[in-house]
XYZ file of C-alpha atoms in Angstrom:
198
model
C -6.305 44.208 -22.911
C -8.373 41.518 -21.218
C -5.904 38.839 -22.475
C -2.879 40.810 -21.179
C -4.577 41.138 -17.769
C -5.360 37.460 -17.678
C -1.868 36.392 -18.745
C -0.151 38.624 -16.223
C -2.527 37.533 -13.476
C -1.857 33.820 -14.258
C 1.905 34.459 -14.239
C 1.755 36.175 -10.868
C -0.721 33.581 -9.364
C 1.470 30.701 -10.522
C 4.610 32.289 -9.286
C 3.338 33.675 -5.831
C 0.086 31.930 -5.086
C -3.263 33.813 -5.334
C -3.805 35.217 -1.955
C -0.626 37.343 -1.944
C -1.265 38.911 -5.303
C -3.403 42.020 -5.291
C -5.235 43.700 -8.110
C -2.788 46.599 -7.500
C 0.181 44.148 -8.208
C -1.459 43.125 -11.517
C -2.114 46.710 -12.458
C 1.457 47.732 -11.526
C 3.028 44.956 -13.541
C 1.004 45.946 -16.661
C 1.494 49.689 -16.152
C -2.256 50.328 -16.103
C -4.800 51.436 -13.496
C -6.899 49.040 -11.342
C -9.917 50.702 -12.993
C -8.867 49.257 -16.355
C -8.786 45.802 -14.821
C -12.187 46.186 -13.303
C -13.671 47.117 -16.748
C -12.860 43.571 -17.719
C -13.188 41.590 -14.461
C -15.439 41.794 -11.401
C -12.738 41.019 -8.868
C -9.632 38.819 -8.443
C -11.677 35.650 -8.106
C -13.360 36.462 -11.404
C -9.926 36.502 -13.058
C -9.052 33.352 -11.182
C -12.155 31.513 -12.259
C -11.668 32.335 -15.867
C -8.074 31.171 -15.749
C -9.116 27.958 -14.011
C -11.903 27.284 -16.454
C -9.350 27.605 -19.240
C -6.992 25.259 -17.568
C -9.810 22.667 -16.940
C -10.802 22.865 -20.607
C -7.132 22.274 -21.691
C -6.767 19.442 -19.113
C -9.830 17.638 -20.422
C -8.506 17.794 -23.975
C -5.119 16.518 -22.822
C -6.588 13.725 -20.736
C -8.638 12.655 -23.794
C -5.615 12.659 -25.969
C -3.649 10.621 -23.435
C -6.421 8.033 -23.282
C -6.606 7.876 -27.086
C -2.900 7.425 -27.911
C -1.711 5.176 -25.111
C -1.176 1.400 -25.831
C -2.299 0.166 -22.464
C -3.587 1.423 -19.044
C -0.221 1.527 -17.468
C 1.132 3.788 -20.215
C -2.024 5.989 -19.710
C -1.256 6.296 -15.973
C 2.238 7.263 -16.777
C 1.032 9.796 -19.301
C -1.286 11.295 -16.743
C 1.611 11.445 -14.253
C 3.780 13.308 -16.845
C 0.939 15.718 -17.448
C 0.502 16.379 -13.694
C 4.264 16.865 -13.188
C 4.575 19.174 -16.176
C 1.755 21.414 -14.800
C 3.120 21.428 -11.320
C 6.648 22.191 -12.255
C 6.233 25.942 -12.465
C 3.494 26.428 -9.888
C 4.006 27.805 -6.395
C 2.801 25.216 -3.899
C 0.546 27.812 -2.175
C -1.608 28.114 -5.352
C -3.741 25.056 -4.751
C -3.994 25.739 -0.914
C -4.931 29.370 -1.516
C -7.692 28.323 -3.987
C -8.973 25.667 -1.745
C -9.097 27.900 1.414
C -10.081 31.331 0.108
C -11.606 31.157 -3.361
C -14.616 28.914 -3.233
C -15.940 29.531 -6.835
C -12.570 28.630 -8.332
C -12.292 25.622 -6.002
C -15.775 24.516 -7.170
C -14.472 24.463 -10.759
C -11.597 22.205 -9.743
C -13.882 19.904 -7.739
C -16.285 19.565 -10.660
C -13.230 18.810 -13.012
C -11.990 16.201 -10.566
C -15.412 14.562 -10.156
C -16.548 14.748 -13.751
C -13.326 14.081 -15.627
C -10.370 12.770 -13.693
C -12.476 10.303 -11.650
C -14.132 9.110 -14.900
C -10.835 8.688 -16.604
C -9.185 6.814 -13.778
C -12.331 4.499 -13.450
C -12.155 3.788 -17.179
C -8.455 3.172 -16.933
C -8.927 0.564 -14.104
C -11.816 -1.067 -15.977
C -9.725 -1.324 -19.086
C -6.828 -2.748 -17.093
C -9.056 -5.356 -15.466
C -10.501 -6.325 -18.859
C -6.938 -6.675 -20.370
C -5.697 -8.684 -17.398
C -3.186 -6.066 -16.387
C -4.961 -5.067 -13.181
C -6.316 -7.364 -10.524
C -9.920 -8.522 -10.785
C -10.647 -7.999 -7.132
C -10.214 -4.145 -7.056
C -13.155 -1.789 -7.009
C -12.634 0.882 -9.730
C -14.585 3.688 -8.028
C -12.851 3.228 -4.685
C -9.443 3.008 -6.308
C -10.140 6.122 -8.541
C -11.071 8.068 -5.429
C -7.907 7.007 -3.697
C -5.840 8.106 -6.773
C -7.644 11.506 -6.798
C -6.920 11.941 -3.072
C -3.194 11.027 -3.745
C -2.950 13.747 -6.339
C -4.508 16.373 -4.097
C -2.264 15.218 -1.123
C 0.808 15.787 -3.124
C -0.439 19.307 -3.981
C -0.926 20.107 -0.312
C 1.675 22.424 1.315
C 0.833 20.665 4.599
C 1.939 17.270 3.220
C 4.913 18.394 1.129
C 6.395 20.340 4.053
C 7.021 17.046 5.920
C 9.109 15.561 3.111
C 12.585 16.231 1.885
C 11.772 15.412 -1.679
C 10.135 17.713 -4.239
C 6.422 17.752 -4.897
C 7.176 16.080 -8.296
C 9.097 13.216 -6.603
C 6.094 12.796 -4.131
C 3.645 12.758 -7.102
C 5.845 10.095 -8.850
C 6.108 7.933 -5.779
C 2.440 8.005 -5.106
C 1.556 7.105 -8.700
C 3.984 4.191 -8.903
C 2.693 2.904 -5.528
C -0.865 3.199 -6.613
C -0.249 1.434 -9.975
C 1.933 -1.389 -8.518
C -0.856 -2.131 -6.032
C -3.277 -3.015 -8.761
C -1.036 -5.115 -11.023
C -1.251 -8.743 -11.965
C 1.780 -10.694 -12.996
C 1.089 -9.700 -16.572
C 0.733 -6.091 -15.504
C 4.055 -6.165 -13.694
C 5.838 -7.344 -16.926
C 4.304 -4.345 -18.737
C 4.908 -1.929 -15.868
C 8.609 -2.707 -15.726
C 8.870 -1.085 -19.206
C 7.506 2.202 -17.791
C 8.602 2.387 -14.158
C 11.402 4.793 -14.746
C 9.127 7.361 -16.548
């Protein structure tokens, strides 16, 4: 039963955002009582935290796989972009904003993931790109990685995306390409041109 509750809560959160979904909504969709839900979870944020932890674990595995199988740092960045777009495609834009504003424990899981995994991967990507002569020597990997993380979060923000006519996925793609192009050497541009339409 716990897995069914979890799966239904995830579906509802992804479709409607977290704040607008109640325990009553989850129970109604499953044809069970709220009491049954509370036998498995402390509250809505407990459900959300368990879902987020599972997503973080899956993201870490996927990021590691992308880093292991890509031929160069540009391909790795494009792989990360595809991963982000795939995950954003079926998520209500309110989800991230809801978590950030109202669910501090769940947001803390996301922050730890960003700081411990995404930042590290982007820093390693930049170091690899500099070593391979694909990225410019004069860039600071930690500063650039922080900028990249902020770009990803900016594209998730409902405040930002409401100003633009394009989709969140288009914004994410534009920001990624802008970021990568700013780091490239001449050698890097030659490689980038093979991937720029991804």
